């Protein structure tokens, strides 16, 4: 089968036409025929050696994927042909963190066993998945829309972590890549209108305009010249230095949601007196513990008003076009690249 394969031992990525087909090895395994598989910012960090991933053998990357069930183990509750989204993360069901419903902290599962980071993922025509990591899609959601289910599930977890987010609060979204855009759609869908978006790439701001939210769109230099402060700042950049600057824009009692995934070597400096004096809150957000049902509910409720590839700045590519996809992401000409794997 076709796949885009990453070798962590030498940080190389290549397209293969004859990558081995996955096999059912456990009775509750499911093989999914992939329709859509996203390229995440974390994937870019992995390819550059900036984020932990498997090094012992090459794998097909891709932890954001959707498709239809192709084959099932004999104990699976699912049926061939069902539309599904894949949750790449799971709990170990043994440690205290997992027993308390916080598998994002698990030292062996969670981000430490992610499909598409530690085992073959969705950058391939087929992928094998334990059935507990499968979510059947309602008729109203297409597999194209469900290609964004995993990132929306992470936003859902962040939304819950930051709660309450009260309508009328002044909110600043920093970074208008795809994660910024998903936050923008989420905030607008939930009734928030006092939102400013800061992004240095004006082409990305042009993409945000397609969402027709009426939000104020500015560049960081304009933000720096203003004397505005915000109740909530959602940092979607994944750049440590950005936090150092943006943290100063919080007003008293404010929350800083550090959502963008920074490489482990990034550092930042904040003033602890500010935290004390303004009673500020810093909120980290790690993966998507048990938030897939919320994401599916959001996708269904949002529909094409928000979950539309053109409006969000998403462009599709074949697996063989992976180099072009990465180059477009690097240039910032697209907010997100998604592999369209389905045969047409």
Short mmCIF file of C-alpha atoms in Angstrom, two decimals:
data_model
loop_
_atom_site.label_atom_id
_atom_site.label_comp_id
_atom_site.label_asym_id
_atom_site.label_seq_id
_atom_site.Cartn_x
_atom_site.Cartn_y
_atom_site.Cartn_z
CA UNK A 1 0.00 0.00 0.00
CA UNK A 2 1.00 3.66 -0.33
CA UNK A 3 2.35 5.45 2.75
CA UNK A 4 4.46 8.41 3.83
CA UNK A 5 7.07 6.89 6.10
CA UNK A 6 9.21 8.54 8.77
CA UNK A 7 12.53 7.11 9.96
CA UNK A 8 13.30 8.56 13.37
CA UNK A 9 16.84 7.20 13.40
CA UNK A 10 17.93 9.64 10.69
CA UNK A 11 14.94 12.05 10.53
CA UNK A 12 14.00 11.21 6.96
CA UNK A 13 10.59 11.15 5.34
CA UNK A 14 9.72 9.36 2.10
CA UNK A 15 6.81 8.14 0.03
CA UNK A 16 6.57 4.38 -0.38
CA UNK A 17 4.34 2.52 -2.85
CA UNK A 18 4.78 -0.90 -1.25
CA UNK A 19 4.61 -0.32 2.48
CA UNK A 20 3.32 -3.45 4.28
CA UNK A 21 -0.43 -3.74 4.72
CA UNK A 22 -1.53 -3.77 8.38
CA UNK A 23 -2.79 -7.03 9.84
CA UNK A 24 -5.28 -7.83 12.57
CA UNK A 25 -3.30 -9.32 15.43
CA UNK A 26 -5.79 -8.91 18.28
CA UNK A 27 -9.41 -10.02 18.29
CA UNK A 28 -10.61 -6.46 18.91
CA UNK A 29 -8.48 -4.83 16.21
CA UNK A 30 -10.04 -2.82 13.39
CA UNK A 31 -8.44 -1.97 10.06
CA UNK A 32 -9.53 1.41 8.73
CA UNK A 33 -9.32 2.41 5.08
CA UNK A 34 -8.08 5.97 5.43
CA UNK A 35 -9.96 8.77 3.68
CA UNK A 36 -8.34 11.87 5.20
CA UNK A 37 -5.23 12.30 7.35
CA UNK A 38 -3.96 15.64 8.57
CA UNK A 39 -0.46 17.02 8.95
CA UNK A 40 -0.20 18.49 12.44
CA UNK A 41 2.29 21.02 13.77
CA UNK A 42 3.50 18.25 16.06
CA UNK A 43 4.31 16.17 12.98
CA UNK A 44 6.53 18.99 11.72
CA UNK A 45 8.35 19.07 15.06
CA UNK A 46 8.76 15.26 14.88
CA UNK A 47 10.22 15.41 11.37
CA UNK A 48 12.68 18.06 12.54
CA UNK A 49 13.68 15.99 15.58
CA UNK A 50 12.15 18.47 18.01
CA UNK A 51 9.44 16.22 19.48
CA UNK A 52 9.73 12.66 20.85
CA UNK A 53 8.75 9.87 18.45
CA UNK A 54 9.73 6.29 17.70
CA UNK A 55 13.32 5.74 16.56
CA UNK A 56 13.59 1.94 16.56
CA UNK A 57 11.96 1.44 13.16
CA UNK A 58 10.25 3.48 10.43
CA UNK A 59 6.50 4.10 10.65
CA UNK A 60 3.77 5.87 8.73
CA UNK A 61 3.13 9.07 10.66
CA UNK A 62 -0.32 10.64 11.04
CA UNK A 63 -2.35 10.91 14.25
CA UNK A 64 -5.33 12.75 12.70
CA UNK A 65 -7.36 10.50 10.46
CA UNK A 66 -10.80 9.34 9.37
CA UNK A 67 -12.15 6.74 6.99
CA UNK A 68 -14.28 3.62 6.80
CA UNK A 69 -13.84 0.26 8.48
CA UNK A 70 -12.20 -2.21 6.10
CA UNK A 71 -11.83 -5.29 8.32
CA UNK A 72 -12.54 -6.28 11.93
CA UNK A 73 -11.28 -8.76 14.50
CA UNK A 74 -13.65 -11.50 15.57
CA UNK A 75 -14.52 -9.77 18.85
CA UNK A 76 -15.08 -6.30 17.39
CA UNK A 77 -18.43 -4.61 17.96
CA UNK A 78 -18.10 -2.64 14.72
CA UNK A 79 -19.07 -3.43 11.13
CA UNK A 80 -17.22 -3.18 7.86
CA UNK A 81 -18.17 -0.01 5.97
CA UNK A 82 -18.93 2.21 8.97
CA UNK A 83 -17.61 5.77 8.79
CA UNK A 84 -15.19 6.44 11.66
CA UNK A 85 -12.74 8.85 13.18
CA UNK A 86 -9.67 7.55 14.99
CA UNK A 87 -8.65 8.77 18.43
CA UNK A 88 -4.87 8.21 18.40
CA UNK A 89 -4.53 8.34 22.19
CA UNK A 90 -5.67 5.98 24.91
CA UNK A 91 -5.14 5.16 28.59
CA UNK A 92 -3.10 2.31 30.05
CA UNK A 93 -6.00 1.58 32.48
CA UNK A 94 -3.49 0.69 35.18
CA UNK A 95 -1.82 3.78 36.63
CA UNK A 96 -3.27 6.29 39.09
CA UNK A 97 -3.52 8.95 36.39
CA UNK A 98 -5.62 6.72 34.13
CA UNK A 99 -7.74 5.46 37.02
CA UNK A 100 -8.55 9.08 37.80
CA UNK A 101 -9.54 9.82 34.20
CA UNK A 102 -6.39 11.81 33.36
CA UNK A 103 -4.61 9.66 30.80
CA UNK A 104 -2.93 12.73 29.34
CA UNK A 105 -0.53 12.43 32.29
CA UNK A 106 0.10 8.69 31.81
CA UNK A 107 3.78 7.81 31.57
CA UNK A 108 3.24 4.82 29.27
CA UNK A 109 0.04 5.59 27.33
CA UNK A 110 -1.44 8.95 26.26
CA UNK A 111 1.09 10.85 24.18
CA UNK A 112 3.61 8.06 24.86
CA UNK A 113 1.75 5.49 22.76
CA UNK A 114 0.03 7.64 20.14
CA UNK A 115 -0.98 6.07 16.84
CA UNK A 116 1.03 7.90 14.19
CA UNK A 117 3.87 8.81 16.57
CA UNK A 118 4.85 5.49 18.17
CA UNK A 119 3.08 3.09 15.79
CA UNK A 120 1.81 3.22 12.21
CA UNK A 121 -0.70 5.99 11.65
CA UNK A 122 -2.96 7.52 9.03
CA UNK A 123 -0.43 8.67 6.43
CA UNK A 124 -1.19 5.43 4.62
CA UNK A 125 -4.03 3.78 2.75
CA UNK A 126 -4.85 1.53 5.70
CA UNK A 127 -4.18 1.57 9.44
CA UNK A 128 -4.87 -0.96 12.20
CA UNK A 129 -6.41 0.40 15.40
CA UNK A 130 -7.71 -1.09 18.67
CA UNK A 131 -11.50 -0.84 18.56
CA UNK A 132 -11.65 1.29 21.72
CA UNK A 133 -9.98 4.06 19.71
CA UNK A 134 -12.67 4.08 17.02
CA UNK A 135 -15.61 6.50 16.96
CA UNK A 136 -18.47 5.91 14.53
CA UNK A 137 -19.59 9.09 12.78
CA UNK A 138 -23.21 10.21 12.56
CA UNK A 139 -24.67 10.55 9.06
CA UNK A 140 -24.43 14.35 9.23
CA UNK A 141 -20.60 14.31 9.42
CA UNK A 142 -18.50 13.48 6.36
CA UNK A 143 -15.15 11.75 6.59
CA UNK A 144 -13.68 14.97 5.19
CA UNK A 145 -15.00 16.96 8.17
CA UNK A 146 -13.96 14.15 10.52
CA UNK A 147 -10.39 14.57 9.33
CA UNK A 148 -10.41 17.50 11.76
CA UNK A 149 -11.97 15.55 14.63
CA UNK A 150 -8.70 14.96 16.49
CA UNK A 151 -7.57 18.60 16.53
CA UNK A 152 -11.10 19.68 17.48
CA UNK A 153 -10.99 17.15 20.33
CA UNK A 154 -7.83 18.85 21.59
CA UNK A 155 -9.55 22.24 21.35
CA UNK A 156 -12.50 20.77 23.26
CA UNK A 157 -10.16 19.70 26.07
CA UNK A 158 -8.58 23.18 26.07
CA UNK A 159 -12.01 24.81 26.09
CA UNK A 160 -12.95 22.76 29.16
CA UNK A 161 -9.63 23.51 30.86
CA UNK A 162 -10.13 27.25 30.33
CA UNK A 163 -13.76 27.23 31.47
CA UNK A 164 -15.62 29.27 32.29
CA UNK A 165 -15.16 31.40 29.19
CA UNK A 166 -17.87 33.99 29.60
CA UNK A 167 -19.49 35.63 26.61
CA UNK A 168 -18.46 39.27 26.66
CA UNK A 169 -14.95 38.66 27.89
CA UNK A 170 -12.14 40.11 25.80
CA UNK A 171 -10.26 37.25 24.18
CA UNK A 172 -7.01 37.30 22.21
CA UNK A 173 -6.13 34.41 19.90
CA UNK A 174 -2.41 34.45 19.08
CA UNK A 175 -1.60 32.59 15.89
CA UNK A 176 -3.96 31.94 12.99
CA UNK A 177 -2.72 28.63 11.73
CA UNK A 178 -5.23 25.80 11.70
CA UNK A 179 -5.38 25.50 15.50
CA UNK A 180 -6.03 29.23 15.78
CA UNK A 181 -8.78 28.86 13.18
CA UNK A 182 -10.37 25.96 15.04
CA UNK A 183 -10.37 28.05 18.22
CA UNK A 184 -11.88 30.94 16.25
CA UNK A 185 -14.72 28.77 14.97
CA UNK A 186 -15.25 27.30 18.44
CA UNK A 187 -15.43 30.69 20.14
CA UNK A 188 -17.77 32.12 17.51
CA UNK A 189 -20.02 29.05 17.64
CA UNK A 190 -20.26 29.46 21.43
CA UNK A 191 -21.33 33.09 21.14
CA UNK A 192 -18.08 34.96 21.73
CA UNK A 193 -17.79 38.21 19.79
CA UNK A 194 -15.15 40.29 21.67
CA UNK A 195 -12.27 38.44 20.01
CA UNK A 196 -9.02 39.74 18.52
CA UNK A 197 -6.78 37.56 16.35
CA UNK A 198 -3.06 38.32 16.07
CA UNK A 199 -1.02 36.72 13.28
CA UNK A 200 2.21 37.87 11.63
CA UNK A 201 1.44 36.19 8.28
CA UNK A 202 -1.12 38.41 6.56
CA UNK A 203 -2.01 35.59 4.14
CA UNK A 204 -3.28 33.66 7.14
CA UNK A 205 -5.36 36.64 8.24
CA UNK A 206 -6.90 36.65 4.78
CA UNK A 207 -7.90 33.03 5.35
CA UNK A 208 -9.54 33.94 8.67
CA UNK A 209 -11.70 36.47 6.81
CA UNK A 210 -13.33 33.56 4.98
CA UNK A 211 -14.85 32.42 8.29
CA UNK A 212 -16.89 35.66 8.41
CA UNK A 213 -16.78 36.01 12.20
CA UNK A 214 -16.34 39.78 12.33
CA UNK A 215 -13.39 39.35 14.67
CA UNK A 216 -10.68 42.01 14.76
CA UNK A 217 -7.65 40.78 12.79
CA UNK A 218 -4.26 42.40 13.42
CA UNK A 219 -0.54 41.73 13.18
CA UNK A 220 1.72 41.47 16.26
CA UNK A 221 3.32 44.88 15.63
CA UNK A 222 -0.11 46.52 15.86
CA UNK A 223 -0.83 44.53 19.01
CA UNK A 224 2.42 45.73 20.58
CA UNK A 225 1.61 49.39 19.93
CA UNK A 226 -1.79 49.16 21.57
CA UNK A 227 -2.45 49.44 25.27
CA UNK A 228 -5.13 46.78 25.30
CA UNK A 229 -5.39 43.96 27.82
CA UNK A 230 -7.43 40.78 27.62
CA UNK A 231 -9.34 38.49 29.94
CA UNK A 232 -8.21 35.39 28.09
CA UNK A 233 -5.26 34.80 25.77
CA UNK A 234 -5.17 31.59 23.72
CA UNK A 235 -1.64 30.99 22.43
CA UNK A 236 -1.75 28.76 19.35
CA UNK A 237 1.77 29.46 18.10
CA UNK A 238 3.88 26.75 19.71
CA UNK A 239 6.67 29.32 20.10
CA UNK A 240 8.04 29.94 23.59
CA UNK A 241 9.15 33.50 22.89
CA UNK A 242 5.59 34.46 21.91
CA UNK A 243 4.37 33.69 25.43
CA UNK A 244 7.05 35.96 26.87
CA UNK A 245 5.62 38.86 24.88
CA UNK A 246 1.91 38.04 24.94
CA UNK A 247 1.77 37.33 28.67
CA UNK A 248 2.03 41.06 29.28
CA UNK A 249 -1.31 41.62 27.54
CA UNK A 250 -3.31 39.89 30.28
CA UNK A 251 -5.56 42.01 32.44
CA UNK A 252 -6.19 41.40 36.15
CA UNK A 253 -7.63 37.94 36.81
CA UNK A 254 -6.72 36.85 33.29
CA UNK A 255 -6.05 33.37 31.93
CA UNK A 256 -3.24 32.41 29.58
CA UNK A 257 -4.08 29.23 27.65
CA UNK A 258 -0.85 27.73 26.34
CA UNK A 259 -2.31 25.58 23.58
CA UNK A 260 0.27 25.48 20.80
CA UNK A 261 2.70 22.61 21.37
CA UNK A 262 6.21 24.03 21.88
CA UNK A 263 9.31 21.88 21.28
CA UNK A 264 10.84 20.68 24.59
CA UNK A 265 13.85 22.99 24.20
CA UNK A 266 11.80 26.21 24.07
CA UNK A 267 11.99 28.45 27.12
CA UNK A 268 10.26 31.64 28.17
CA UNK A 269 10.48 34.17 30.98
CA UNK A 270 7.47 35.52 32.85
CA UNK A 271 7.34 37.88 35.81
CA UNK A 272 6.09 36.04 38.92
CA UNK A 273 5.13 39.36 40.51
CA UNK A 274 2.66 39.88 37.65
CA UNK A 275 1.15 36.47 38.37
CA UNK A 276 0.75 37.38 42.04
CA UNK A 277 -0.34 40.97 41.58
CA UNK A 278 -2.90 40.28 38.84
CA UNK A 279 -3.86 36.82 40.10
CA UNK A 280 -3.12 35.36 36.69
CA UNK A 281 -3.68 31.76 35.65
CA UNK A 282 -1.52 29.78 33.23
CA UNK A 283 -3.33 26.82 31.66
CA UNK A 284 -1.52 24.03 29.84
CA UNK A 285 -3.43 21.79 27.44
CA UNK A 286 -2.18 18.31 26.61
CA UNK A 287 -3.83 16.11 23.98
CA UNK A 288 -7.49 15.08 24.20
CA UNK A 289 -8.52 12.91 27.17
CA UNK A 290 -12.06 11.60 26.59
CA UNK A 291 -12.98 14.64 24.47
CA UNK A 292 -13.72 12.90 21.15
CA UNK A 293 -17.47 12.69 21.87
CA UNK A 294 -17.54 16.47 22.40
CA UNK A 295 -15.60 17.04 19.18
CA UNK A 296 -18.04 14.89 17.20
CA UNK A 297 -20.91 16.82 18.76
CA UNK A 298 -19.25 20.09 17.76
CA UNK A 299 -18.69 18.93 14.19
CA UNK A 300 -22.34 17.95 13.91
CA UNK A 301 -23.57 21.23 15.38
CA UNK A 302 -21.14 23.47 13.48
CA UNK A 303 -21.71 21.88 10.09
CA UNK A 304 -20.45 23.51 6.92
CA UNK A 305 -20.90 27.00 8.42
CA UNK A 306 -17.59 26.46 10.16
CA UNK A 307 -16.18 23.03 9.26
CA UNK A 308 -15.35 23.73 5.66
CA UNK A 309 -11.88 23.12 4.25
CA UNK A 310 -11.83 26.25 2.08
CA UNK A 311 -13.01 28.55 4.87
CA UNK A 312 -10.46 27.08 7.28
CA UNK A 313 -7.59 27.28 4.80
CA UNK A 314 -7.19 23.53 4.46
CA UNK A 315 -5.73 22.13 1.25
CA UNK A 316 -5.71 18.44 0.31
CA UNK A 317 -2.82 16.48 -1.20
CA UNK A 318 -2.18 12.94 -2.32
CA UNK A 319 0.32 10.93 -0.29
CA UNK A 320 2.84 11.24 -3.12
CA UNK A 321 2.60 15.05 -2.85
CA UNK A 322 3.94 15.11 0.72
CA UNK A 323 6.90 17.34 -0.19
CA UNK A 324 4.60 19.92 -1.75
CA UNK A 325 2.34 19.80 1.32
CA UNK A 326 5.25 20.40 3.70
CA UNK A 327 6.56 23.24 1.55
CA UNK A 328 3.17 24.96 1.47
CA UNK A 329 2.96 24.69 5.26
CA UNK A 330 6.45 26.12 5.60
CA UNK A 331 5.53 29.08 3.37
CA UNK A 332 2.28 29.60 5.26
CA UNK A 333 0.26 29.59 2.04
CA UNK A 334 -2.18 27.13 3.65
CA UNK A 335 -3.41 26.92 7.22
CA UNK A 336 -3.34 23.14 7.12
CA UNK A 337 -2.41 20.33 4.78
CA UNK A 338 -4.47 17.14 4.74
CA UNK A 339 -3.76 13.96 2.81
CA UNK A 340 -6.78 12.89 0.78
CA UNK A 341 -6.21 9.15 0.58
CA UNK A 342 -9.65 7.98 -0.58
CA UNK A 343 -9.85 6.55 -4.09
CA UNK A 344 -12.12 8.44 -6.48
#
